[in-house]
Amino acid sequence: SAAGSRAAGAGRMRPAGPQAGLSRALGGSAVRRLQLVSEIAKRRRAAALAYYLIHIAPHSLSNRRRKTPFHWQEHSDSLNESEFRGRYRLTKVSFDKLLRLLQPDLLPAATTRWASRNRRNANCGKEMEPAAMLAAALRYMAGGAVGDIKLIYKISKTEVYRCLWRVMDAINARLRVD
């Protein structure tokens, strides 16, 4: 009968390698349970990933802020005269006069001091328009917070201060008080 049990067991394949020792130590049913648990865990991870890709990821990507450059003309046209005056402490006509006076000093290659600056991070990678520079500086001088100015004109904190200094340099160069 011992030979019969050996003959019956001879047809079954035993696991080879590291699983063979585990199978002998835990018994065949324990190893099978571990394999099932591992398979269930893999399926749960796959299901969670599929759920994320279908239901969560598309919404999180669409809610990100899109980087679009600031356009002064669109912004200016969206404000009526009283809103414009409240934000910049000037009428639109006065703003345009001041801009025409300062514009040569606010253009990108106006001075070597400012022309050498790397402008790729200003206004989503675009060079700021002179009107937007003047508007950002006036908004700051009118009591605007740097954080708000950053969001409105889509520039960095450093760029807010650069606009301020460029405008101040242009005012000092163009408008002499005797």
Coordinates of C-alpha atoms in Angstrom, one line a residue:
S1 CA 0.0 0.0 0.0
A2 CA 2.9 2.4 0.6
A3 CA 4.0 1.6 -2.9
G4 CA 0.5 2.3 -4.2
S5 CA 0.5 5.7 -2.6
R6 CA 3.8 6.5 -4.1
A7 CA 2.5 5.5 -7.5
A8 CA -0.6 7.6 -7.1
G9 CA 1.6 10.6 -6.1
A10 CA 4.0 10.1 -8.9
G11 CA 1.6 11.4 -11.5
R12 CA 1.2 14.8 -9.7
M13 CA 3.8 17.5 -10.5
R14 CA 5.3 19.2 -7.6
P15 CA 6.3 22.8 -7.9
A16 CA 10.0 23.4 -8.6
G17 CA 12.3 26.1 -7.3
P18 CA 11.5 28.5 -4.4
Q19 CA 7.8 27.5 -4.5
A20 CA 8.6 23.9 -3.8
G21 CA 9.9 24.7 -0.3
L22 CA 7.0 27.0 0.4
S23 CA 4.6 24.3 -0.8
R24 CA 6.1 21.7 1.5
A25 CA 6.2 24.1 4.4
L26 CA 2.7 25.5 4.1
G27 CA 0.9 22.7 2.3
G28 CA -0.5 22.9 -1.3
S29 CA -3.8 24.6 -0.2
A30 CA -2.0 27.5 1.6
V31 CA 0.1 28.2 -1.5
R32 CA -2.9 28.2 -3.7
R33 CA -4.6 30.6 -1.3
L34 CA -1.6 33.0 -1.5
Q35 CA -1.7 32.8 -5.3
L36 CA -5.4 33.7 -5.3
V37 CA -4.8 36.6 -2.9
S38 CA -2.0 37.9 -5.2
E39 CA -4.3 37.5 -8.3
I40 CA -7.1 39.4 -6.5
A41 CA -4.8 42.2 -5.5
K42 CA -3.6 42.5 -9.2
R43 CA -7.1 42.7 -10.4
R44 CA -8.1 45.3 -7.8
R45 CA -5.1 47.5 -8.8
A46 CA -6.0 47.1 -12.5
A47 CA -9.6 48.0 -11.7
A48 CA -8.6 51.1 -9.6
L49 CA -6.3 52.3 -12.4
A50 CA -9.1 51.8 -15.0
Y51 CA -11.5 53.8 -12.8
Y52 CA -8.9 56.5 -12.3
L53 CA -8.2 56.8 -16.1
I54 CA -11.9 56.8 -17.0
H55 CA -13.5 58.9 -14.3
I56 CA -10.9 61.0 -12.5
A57 CA -7.9 61.8 -14.8
P58 CA -9.9 63.5 -17.6
H59 CA -11.5 65.9 -15.1
S60 CA -8.3 66.7 -13.2
L61 CA -6.5 67.5 -16.5
S62 CA -9.2 69.8 -17.7
N63 CA -9.4 71.7 -14.5
R64 CA -5.7 72.8 -14.8
R65 CA -5.1 76.4 -15.6
R66 CA -4.5 76.8 -19.2
K67 CA -1.5 79.0 -20.1
T68 CA -2.8 81.7 -22.4
P69 CA -1.0 85.0 -22.8
F70 CA -2.5 88.2 -21.6
H71 CA -3.8 90.5 -24.2
W72 CA -4.1 94.1 -23.2
Q73 CA -6.6 95.1 -25.9
E74 CA -9.1 92.4 -24.8
H75 CA -8.7 93.4 -21.2
S76 CA -9.0 97.1 -21.9
D77 CA -12.1 96.6 -24.0
S78 CA -13.8 94.5 -21.3
L79 CA -13.6 97.5 -18.8
N80 CA -16.0 100.4 -18.9
E81 CA -14.6 103.9 -18.2
S82 CA -15.4 103.9 -14.5
E83 CA -13.9 100.4 -14.0
F84 CA -10.8 101.4 -15.9
R85 CA -10.4 104.6 -13.8
G86 CA -10.9 102.6 -10.6
R87 CA -8.2 100.1 -11.5
Y88 CA -5.6 102.4 -13.0
R89 CA -6.5 105.9 -11.6
L90 CA -6.5 107.3 -15.1
T91 CA -9.0 107.6 -17.9
K92 CA -8.5 105.5 -21.0
V93 CA -7.5 108.7 -22.9
S94 CA -4.9 109.7 -20.3
F95 CA -3.6 106.1 -20.2
D96 CA -3.1 106.2 -24.0
K97 CA -1.3 109.6 -23.8
L98 CA 1.0 108.3 -21.1
L99 CA 1.6 105.1 -23.1
R100 CA 2.5 107.0 -26.2
L101 CA 5.0 109.1 -24.2
L102 CA 6.6 106.1 -22.5
Q103 CA 6.4 103.5 -25.2
P104 CA 9.8 104.0 -26.7
D105 CA 11.4 103.1 -23.4
L106 CA 9.1 100.2 -22.8
L107 CA 9.8 98.4 -26.1
P108 CA 11.8 95.1 -25.7
A109 CA 15.1 96.4 -27.1
A110 CA 14.7 99.9 -25.7
T111 CA 17.6 99.7 -23.3
T112 CA 20.5 97.3 -22.9
R113 CA 19.7 97.0 -19.1
W114 CA 16.3 95.5 -19.9
A115 CA 17.0 94.0 -23.3
S116 CA 19.5 91.5 -21.8
R117 CA 16.8 90.0 -19.5
N118 CA 15.4 86.6 -20.4
R119 CA 11.8 87.2 -21.1
R120 CA 10.6 83.7 -21.8
N121 CA 8.7 83.4 -18.5
A122 CA 6.9 86.7 -18.8
N123 CA 3.3 86.4 -20.0
C124 CA 3.3 82.7 -20.7
G125 CA 6.5 82.9 -22.7
K126 CA 5.5 85.9 -24.7
E127 CA 7.1 89.4 -24.5
M128 CA 4.9 91.7 -22.6
E129 CA 3.2 94.5 -24.5
P130 CA 4.2 98.0 -23.4
A131 CA 0.6 98.8 -22.5
A132 CA 0.5 95.7 -20.2
M133 CA 3.7 96.7 -18.5
L134 CA 2.3 100.2 -17.9
A135 CA -1.0 98.8 -16.7
A136 CA 0.7 96.4 -14.3
A137 CA 2.9 99.1 -12.9
L138 CA 0.0 101.5 -12.5
R139 CA -2.1 98.8 -10.9
Y140 CA 0.7 98.2 -8.4
M141 CA 1.1 102.0 -7.7
A142 CA -2.7 102.3 -7.3
G143 CA -2.5 99.8 -4.4
G144 CA -2.9 96.5 -6.2
A145 CA -1.5 93.4 -4.5
V146 CA 1.4 91.6 -6.3
G147 CA -0.5 88.3 -6.2
D148 CA -3.5 89.8 -7.9
I149 CA -1.4 91.5 -10.5
K150 CA 0.4 88.2 -11.2
L151 CA -2.9 86.5 -11.9
I152 CA -4.4 89.3 -14.0
Y153 CA -1.4 89.8 -16.3
K154 CA -0.2 86.1 -16.2
I155 CA 3.3 87.0 -15.1
S156 CA 5.6 86.1 -12.2
K157 CA 6.2 88.0 -9.1
T158 CA 9.6 89.0 -10.3
E159 CA 8.1 90.2 -13.6
V160 CA 5.6 92.5 -11.7
Y161 CA 8.6 94.3 -10.1
R162 CA 10.5 94.4 -13.4
C163 CA 7.5 96.1 -15.0
L164 CA 7.4 98.6 -12.1
W165 CA 11.0 99.4 -12.5
R166 CA 10.9 99.7 -16.3
V167 CA 8.0 102.1 -16.1
M168 CA 9.7 104.1 -13.3
D169 CA 12.9 104.3 -15.4
A170 CA 10.8 105.4 -18.4
I171 CA 9.0 108.0 -16.4
N172 CA 12.3 109.4 -15.0
A173 CA 13.8 109.5 -18.5
R174 CA 10.8 111.1 -20.3
L175 CA 9.1 113.2 -17.7
R176 CA 11.4 115.8 -16.1
V177 CA 10.1 118.0 -13.3
D178 CA 11.8 121.3 -13.3

